[in-house]
């Protein structure tokens, strides 16, 4: 397979390059950057010496790039993938968009939360949370790769809704992310002097990943789900941990919760169930495509509390993108994704 | 005032020493440690050179220490303050216990959560969350200094209950703490190799600060309050941030929430209200006795989300202990606590 | 004393505000910022609530500010202090410049290393490494506050040269600094995603603090001293540690080294000698104006290795500036600088 | 190949497991731990779920383990490998010892620095700094894997000595290491509360890696080399950076230094030369077996300053051990070691 990356110098693009360097069936033929066109990626990311010695092309080269590629990853800021997507598909390549442009079935939701007109409403794009939408991904031409907060939060809560164990109106997701989720661009909140030894909440009940979580959870629940979602910035680089709260329906036993997680994920390679009373730490997934999940039943309050972790740059971005690539092209979905986590 | 510290080598004891070094009306006359008796504190904490050149005594010296002191701070593991407290009071000094032994009005609650018999049930101890129980603290002989998670969580939620704005059955506190909350003792979870660049939840719905938060919130609400409480370990040293969720009663306007916080805390020096839509970061309180609070009203879910931060070693331990000391002895409660936070 | 700060929103300016908030004899009358003129400092640094409620003026207001001040601190990028300094002096106030403009006796050295013309060569400025130049500071109108790397490196090595114990041609200073030394401005090297869990050298043998160290060490040695200086960026916020190497002259005993440090610094409050074989850690000085020094004699190589630490924002910038202010105005030089370090 | 690991629960053992999980020609048949015998490694390191589901054996099982293995890695504290090594060799397996026991040609040097008698002086062990001793490693039965500080420091300085460019008496190595170099055992210096946001030197001129560096540099120089070596503890997990100083012999041009590095390492896959004036950062090697090297010539002092970085757990321990395994068994030495570094 020949693949290309549009927007290769951000952290998602960089992580795609890292993973693809070890993928036995994919070759990177082109990479682009608008701000550093013409530069060698090895000069931007010195750690890629021995892996990539390749110059950055530009979006202007997209027709040639698409023609030379079987699949193109787009890692651009939201609003920029739709025109690129149209061009790529027109030249016969498949698209995996790491950004938000293709994630919503209803363009009005996208336009409301992202304040940008949707110009590719008939794209036929499929939402690529692989474990939930695998069959659709298999047949897709355009896959919308889920957001980082959304991947881990949906995976954490979905079994509780699928098996009807909780009241959908009571779901609260309190999420904590490392700094890399904000990308490589500069900002005072990501300056080490400000962010180190520090902790803050932001975007409470306003974060754009909220409607994306709701869309998927509503699919699973078969009814509209509205949640509270709070993101926090943690002084670390990689990793997200979502702590999810929901009120159990009357009479639901702890064993039913255990069975729900096992029933939905028992055969999933990339989901590692810790079980009841055992909670994952983010670093246990670092550099890997795993999502680790543990949960607790609190009889005092009647709530279930689920804790789930991922590496936001892998299962939350580039890793799931490669997982989707594998599914779209009929490969074992683990191909290129079998490195053990880097711990400690 | 002459004061002493029983258990001076842990982080709470150390922080008391730091604060008292700048207190214009208190003199430290004795400090103790069972594991390092006879050592000079300056050799254990090199940063105290120029501030303390004093040997550590032992619990065996408690009668003499109590007799020479107006007040004694106890910073021992739970279960060890009760016998010490009896002795100190018998020698005429007042007690401020940083630990949990005196925090519960009902000894059965203490015994259930801490698995230790309570041997000083008639102590007359007062719970020392200063802003809520100031008048009782003023008259107390023994003050139970609140826990770190509890201080910030109670302060965050109390106005919502005091003014009857939320359903008490819906309160969820998701708390995040730096490592120093676990003290200076060794453990794999606090090893930098394990804890750095990492994030974990622990003690979900089982943490011993839960009943303490519930006791105070029940006082404020005038009815029994049961909450969900989840602590997390953050890769930083100082600081706690509690994110608190509650469902607003029907018809409660955002302005009523603003008014509740202003009404309860408008005159409190150590509580800094950020207001609606503005959220504090932990480092903004570092080294100080402040509790910073911001909140958000989410019309989509009908919930209020409050974020509050403290320095766990100051307002969550030693600083509030000194604040209580000041109140007990009729001083301005800010005495010795007016340093600006250390930022960045 | 009425003091003002030109350039109050960077980390040096912020730290001046923090220290001055606790200074019993200084009142901040004006603060400026060119990029945030008109803003309230409390909105830029939320931790200053309860301490400062003051709007930022502009350099345009300098004549009025100078006229209303007894002393003015300048915390501007190099090249901008000279014109400001002239104006301030003309209005009768004293100047303490945190930047580099007044640090060199020979303007040609400044112009060579900083690539900026020197326009105030007749300023009569005094180099304000207080422990070495205290008498000159006492009489000065303009004090050039030393750089952060330079303060700790000069203090570490000076006794060895003063007492003629080492060969001046063999001095190597390997220095390690937290990120705050680079200020609050944005840059990829200070982005937490890049700098966290990472370590790099930079500016080897080219750093602008090199000639400043050499100027002071040459004064002490009574001969020209040329050194190797290597700075490193450490994933922490505050603190510098300099590891200094020099070859002992033949026959110099370890006790002579001990005596040199004691002889030069035995009466200095802000220099804490750990002695031979005991080495300070940066956090032991955090938030304080101390410089901690330890050393080792290696008979295998005939070298002395000295390790010294400071808080770069305090003794390396704002704290020493206040120390100089105290000296210039005849106060006890410890005034406002007696807080214990914030540890852990 | 069948391999085993004696002492699999420390960081070096864990890292061997991580790397071997991706090695196409090695199978882990046995792992041991004395403190956790009988435990499943997956319960100790949760991140190994899906990779290892294997119980820890004990040293008592060593004969069986050796008989079942082609090679055995030893990752025990020093002093414990010699008896194990004898047994393993007696059962026909090869040995790669991560510890210090076999590193010195002269047992007296070992006994002097490690205070332990050497009981296997006729082992025929070969020092396994692969790039310098590859031919000997190829034929070895026992390979002594170099220390972490030593690997990076020797690689940094060797070309300068090999080509006779510097005065061997002037070599100073100032090294900085992440915490993982001290292993997973508990200690106050590795407690996050103490080590985070902090920096210290330790073991100045006394560290046990000093004679090991000197042994290899003496080999390269063809004369006895004595160095100054200072280790520092950096608040990060992985990575070492060595800053090395040496005085150039008269008349040595910068180009000669460039040529020395290129001449010695131009064909080495795992050594990436950044060249003159470009310096590596530790994270650029994280998780990989690379050693990155840059240097600077300072005409003011006549010194060359070389900066080199490795991941201490990979090239400084487990990675180089696998590199040696590959060499000993005739494989391409890159086998299993071709993952790109994990950045950011």
mmCIF file of N, CA and C in Angstrom, chain B residues 248-314:
data_model
loop_
_atom_site.group_PDB
_atom_site.id
_atom_site.type_symbol
_atom_site.label_atom_id
_atom_site.label_comp_id
_atom_site.label_asym_id
_atom_site.label_seq_id
_atom_site.Cartn_x
_atom_site.Cartn_y
_atom_site.Cartn_z
ATOM 1 N N UNK B 248 -28.926 21.070 39.232
ATOM 2 C CA UNK B 248 -29.660 22.216 39.776
ATOM 3 C C UNK B 248 -31.132 21.860 39.958
ATOM 4 N N UNK B 249 -31.720 22.382 40.994
ATOM 5 C CA UNK B 249 -33.166 22.237 41.140
ATOM 6 C C UNK B 249 -33.856 23.018 40.026
ATOM 7 N N UNK B 250 -35.054 22.603 39.702
ATOM 8 C CA UNK B 250 -35.784 23.246 38.610
ATOM 9 C C UNK B 250 -35.902 24.747 38.860
ATOM 10 N N UNK B 251 -35.634 25.513 37.826
ATOM 11 C CA UNK B 251 -35.840 26.949 37.903
ATOM 12 C C UNK B 251 -34.719 27.748 38.525
ATOM 13 N N UNK B 252 -33.642 27.096 38.916
ATOM 14 C CA UNK B 252 -32.538 27.850 39.511
ATOM 15 C C UNK B 252 -31.752 28.555 38.403
ATOM 16 N N UNK B 253 -31.640 29.847 38.509
ATOM 17 C CA UNK B 253 -30.947 30.622 37.485
ATOM 18 C C UNK B 253 -29.451 30.695 37.790
ATOM 19 N N UNK B 254 -28.673 30.947 36.753
ATOM 20 C CA UNK B 254 -27.234 31.072 36.912
ATOM 21 C C UNK B 254 -26.896 32.149 37.933
ATOM 22 N N UNK B 255 -27.663 33.221 37.930
ATOM 23 C CA UNK B 255 -27.375 34.320 38.847
ATOM 24 C C UNK B 255 -27.537 33.885 40.307
ATOM 25 N N UNK B 256 -28.445 32.956 40.533
ATOM 26 C CA UNK B 256 -28.621 32.472 41.900
ATOM 27 C C UNK B 256 -27.380 31.714 42.366
ATOM 28 N N UNK B 257 -26.736 31.021 41.455
ATOM 29 C CA UNK B 257 -25.492 30.331 41.803
ATOM 30 C C UNK B 257 -24.411 31.350 42.120
ATOM 31 N N UNK B 258 -24.284 32.337 41.266
ATOM 32 C CA UNK B 258 -23.302 33.395 41.535
ATOM 33 C C UNK B 258 -23.544 34.017 42.911
ATOM 34 N N UNK B 259 -24.823 34.280 43.200
ATOM 35 C CA UNK B 259 -25.156 34.936 44.460
ATOM 36 C C UNK B 259 -24.847 34.048 45.659
ATOM 37 N N UNK B 260 -25.001 32.751 45.491
ATOM 38 C CA UNK B 260 -24.709 31.830 46.597
ATOM 39 C C UNK B 260 -23.220 31.876 46.947
ATOM 40 N N UNK B 261 -22.372 31.820 45.930
ATOM 41 C CA UNK B 261 -20.931 31.876 46.209
ATOM 42 C C UNK B 261 -20.555 33.215 46.832
ATOM 43 N N UNK B 262 -21.088 34.299 46.270
ATOM 44 C CA UNK B 262 -20.777 35.619 46.826
ATOM 45 C C UNK B 262 -21.324 35.762 48.238
ATOM 46 N N UNK B 263 -22.498 35.232 48.448
ATOM 47 C CA UNK B 263 -23.114 35.363 49.764
ATOM 48 C C UNK B 263 -22.361 34.615 50.839
ATOM 49 N N UNK B 264 -21.884 33.455 50.510
ATOM 50 C CA UNK B 264 -21.202 32.647 51.524
ATOM 51 C C UNK B 264 -19.743 33.074 51.706
ATOM 52 N N UNK B 265 -19.100 33.490 50.608
ATOM 53 C CA UNK B 265 -17.644 33.708 50.670
ATOM 54 C C UNK B 265 -17.200 35.136 50.384
ATOM 55 N N UNK B 266 -18.126 36.025 50.152
ATOM 56 C CA UNK B 266 -17.743 37.374 49.730
ATOM 57 C C UNK B 266 -16.775 38.068 50.683
ATOM 58 N N UNK B 267 -16.845 37.747 51.949
ATOM 59 C CA UNK B 267 -15.976 38.416 52.920
ATOM 60 C C UNK B 267 -14.811 37.541 53.377
ATOM 61 N N UNK B 268 -14.646 36.413 52.781
ATOM 62 C CA UNK B 268 -13.584 35.509 53.214
ATOM 63 C C UNK B 268 -12.273 35.850 52.505
ATOM 64 N N UNK B 269 -11.256 36.171 53.290
ATOM 65 C CA UNK B 269 -9.967 36.545 52.691
ATOM 66 C C UNK B 269 -9.351 35.392 51.912
ATOM 67 N N UNK B 270 -9.433 34.186 52.462
ATOM 68 C CA UNK B 270 -8.705 33.066 51.851
ATOM 69 C C UNK B 270 -9.472 32.373 50.733
ATOM 70 N N UNK B 271 -10.671 32.841 50.443
ATOM 71 C CA UNK B 271 -11.411 32.264 49.316
ATOM 72 C C UNK B 271 -11.503 33.316 48.227
ATOM 73 N N UNK B 272 -10.954 32.959 47.091
ATOM 74 C CA UNK B 272 -10.932 33.897 45.976
ATOM 75 C C UNK B 272 -11.891 33.372 44.903
ATOM 76 N N UNK B 273 -12.970 34.083 44.691
ATOM 77 C CA UNK B 273 -13.965 33.649 43.715
ATOM 78 C C UNK B 273 -13.576 34.135 42.320
ATOM 79 N N UNK B 274 -13.407 33.201 41.418
ATOM 80 C CA UNK B 274 -13.122 33.585 40.035
ATOM 81 C C UNK B 274 -14.400 33.940 39.286
ATOM 82 N N UNK B 275 -15.500 33.447 39.778
ATOM 83 C CA UNK B 275 -16.764 33.751 39.135
ATOM 84 C C UNK B 275 -17.164 32.705 38.121
ATOM 85 N N UNK B 276 -18.255 32.973 37.443
ATOM 86 C CA UNK B 276 -18.820 32.029 36.492
ATOM 87 C C UNK B 276 -17.989 32.002 35.211
ATOM 88 N N UNK B 277 -17.593 30.822 34.760
ATOM 89 C CA UNK B 277 -16.863 30.684 33.505
ATOM 90 C C UNK B 277 -15.366 30.898 33.616
ATOM 91 N N UNK B 278 -14.869 31.143 34.821
ATOM 92 C CA UNK B 278 -13.420 31.317 34.997
ATOM 93 C C UNK B 278 -12.936 30.271 35.987
ATOM 94 N N UNK B 279 -11.923 29.503 35.591
ATOM 95 C CA UNK B 279 -11.525 28.353 36.394
ATOM 96 C C UNK B 279 -10.093 28.504 36.882
ATOM 97 N N UNK B 280 -9.866 28.199 38.129
ATOM 98 C CA UNK B 280 -8.517 28.343 38.679
ATOM 99 C C UNK B 280 -7.623 27.170 38.284
ATOM 100 N N UNK B 281 -6.318 27.407 38.328
ATOM 101 C CA UNK B 281 -5.320 26.351 38.154
ATOM 102 C C UNK B 281 -4.596 26.174 39.488
ATOM 103 N N UNK B 282 -4.172 24.954 39.759
ATOM 104 C CA UNK B 282 -3.612 24.685 41.093
ATOM 105 C C UNK B 282 -2.425 25.578 41.429
ATOM 106 N N UNK B 283 -1.556 25.817 40.446
ATOM 107 C CA UNK B 283 -0.320 26.539 40.754
ATOM 108 C C UNK B 283 -0.588 27.978 41.181
ATOM 109 N N UNK B 284 -1.761 28.481 40.874
ATOM 110 C CA UNK B 284 -2.103 29.846 41.284
ATOM 111 C C UNK B 284 -2.289 29.961 42.792
ATOM 112 N N UNK B 285 -2.389 28.833 43.478
ATOM 113 C CA UNK B 285 -2.475 28.868 44.953
ATOM 114 C C UNK B 285 -1.209 28.325 45.621
ATOM 115 N N UNK B 286 -0.231 27.920 44.869
ATOM 116 C CA UNK B 286 0.918 27.201 45.439
ATOM 117 C C UNK B 286 1.644 27.992 46.521
ATOM 118 N N UNK B 287 1.821 27.348 47.641
ATOM 119 C CA UNK B 287 2.531 27.974 48.753
ATOM 120 C C UNK B 287 1.669 28.917 49.567
ATOM 121 N N UNK B 288 0.395 29.033 49.221
ATOM 122 C CA UNK B 288 -0.480 29.979 49.919
ATOM 123 C C UNK B 288 -1.676 29.263 50.526
ATOM 124 N N UNK B 289 -2.426 29.990 51.337
ATOM 125 C CA UNK B 289 -3.573 29.415 52.036
ATOM 126 C C UNK B 289 -4.893 29.671 51.305
ATOM 127 N N UNK B 290 -4.800 30.095 50.038
ATOM 128 C CA UNK B 290 -6.026 30.411 49.311
ATOM 129 C C UNK B 290 -6.739 29.170 48.785
ATOM 130 N N UNK B 291 -8.050 29.316 48.653
ATOM 131 C CA UNK B 291 -8.867 28.369 47.893
ATOM 132 C C UNK B 291 -9.532 29.176 46.782
ATOM 133 N N UNK B 292 -9.240 28.816 45.538
ATOM 134 C CA UNK B 292 -9.782 29.551 44.394
ATOM 135 C C UNK B 292 -10.930 28.751 43.783
ATOM 136 N N UNK B 293 -12.015 29.441 43.456
ATOM 137 C CA UNK B 293 -13.227 28.742 43.004
ATOM 138 C C UNK B 293 -13.834 29.423 41.776
ATOM 139 N N UNK B 294 -14.155 28.592 40.774
ATOM 140 C CA UNK B 294 -14.913 29.057 39.607
ATOM 141 C C UNK B 294 -16.012 28.054 39.297
ATOM 142 N N UNK B 295 -17.000 28.441 38.514
ATOM 143 C CA UNK B 295 -18.108 27.517 38.231
ATOM 144 C C UNK B 295 -18.706 27.792 36.869
ATOM 145 N N UNK B 296 -19.479 26.814 36.412
ATOM 146 C CA UNK B 296 -20.123 26.899 35.109
ATOM 147 C C UNK B 296 -21.523 26.302 35.213
ATOM 148 N N UNK B 297 -22.466 26.934 34.549
ATOM 149 C CA UNK B 297 -23.831 26.400 34.499
ATOM 150 C C UNK B 297 -24.040 25.816 33.108
ATOM 151 N N UNK B 298 -24.478 24.579 33.042
ATOM 152 C CA UNK B 298 -24.672 23.922 31.747
ATOM 153 C C UNK B 298 -26.161 23.726 31.494
ATOM 154 N N UNK B 299 -26.762 24.565 30.670
ATOM 155 C CA UNK B 299 -28.213 24.441 30.448
ATOM 156 C C UNK B 299 -28.580 23.144 29.725
ATOM 157 N N UNK B 300 -27.638 22.558 28.979
ATOM 158 C CA UNK B 300 -27.951 21.314 28.253
ATOM 159 C C UNK B 300 -28.269 20.173 29.215
ATOM 160 N N UNK B 301 -27.583 20.135 30.346
ATOM 161 C CA UNK B 301 -27.759 19.016 31.273
ATOM 162 C C UNK B 301 -28.412 19.447 32.591
ATOM 163 N N UNK B 302 -28.532 20.751 32.783
ATOM 164 C CA UNK B 302 -29.113 21.225 34.043
ATOM 165 C C UNK B 302 -28.175 21.079 35.226
ATOM 166 N N UNK B 303 -26.878 20.948 34.943
ATOM 167 C CA UNK B 303 -25.925 20.773 36.035
ATOM 168 C C UNK B 303 -25.096 22.043 36.257
ATOM 169 N N UNK B 304 -24.633 22.193 37.484
ATOM 170 C CA UNK B 304 -23.602 23.171 37.780
ATOM 171 C C UNK B 304 -22.301 22.398 37.977
ATOM 172 N N UNK B 305 -21.235 22.923 37.414
ATOM 173 C CA UNK B 305 -19.917 22.303 37.558
ATOM 174 C C UNK B 305 -19.023 23.322 38.249
ATOM 175 N N UNK B 306 -18.513 22.962 39.418
ATOM 176 C CA UNK B 306 -17.654 23.875 40.174
ATOM 177 C C UNK B 306 -16.242 23.314 40.242
ATOM 178 N N UNK B 307 -15.277 24.176 40.003
ATOM 179 C CA UNK B 307 -13.871 23.793 40.062
ATOM 180 C C UNK B 307 -13.213 24.597 41.172
ATOM 181 N N UNK B 308 -12.543 23.903 42.091
ATOM 182 C CA UNK B 308 -11.877 24.598 43.184
ATOM 183 C C UNK B 308 -10.471 24.029 43.358
ATOM 184 N N UNK B 309 -9.547 24.899 43.758
ATOM 185 C CA UNK B 309 -8.154 24.477 43.932
ATOM 186 C C UNK B 309 -7.599 24.996 45.256
ATOM 187 N N UNK B 310 -6.678 24.211 45.806
ATOM 188 C CA UNK B 310 -5.888 24.641 46.965
ATOM 189 C C UNK B 310 -4.486 24.070 46.823
ATOM 190 N N UNK B 311 -3.574 24.584 47.624
ATOM 191 C CA UNK B 311 -2.321 23.881 47.878
ATOM 192 C C UNK B 311 -2.623 22.899 49.010
ATOM 193 N N UNK B 312 -2.503 21.620 48.701
ATOM 194 C CA UNK B 312 -2.894 20.602 49.689
ATOM 195 C C UNK B 312 -2.082 20.677 50.976
ATOM 196 N N UNK B 313 -0.840 21.140 50.902
ATOM 197 C CA UNK B 313 -0.017 21.228 52.111
ATOM 198 C C UNK B 313 -0.298 22.496 52.908
ATOM 199 N N UNK B 314 -0.938 23.479 52.299
ATOM 200 C CA UNK B 314 -1.199 24.736 53.007
ATOM 201 C C UNK B 314 -2.674 24.760 53.437
#
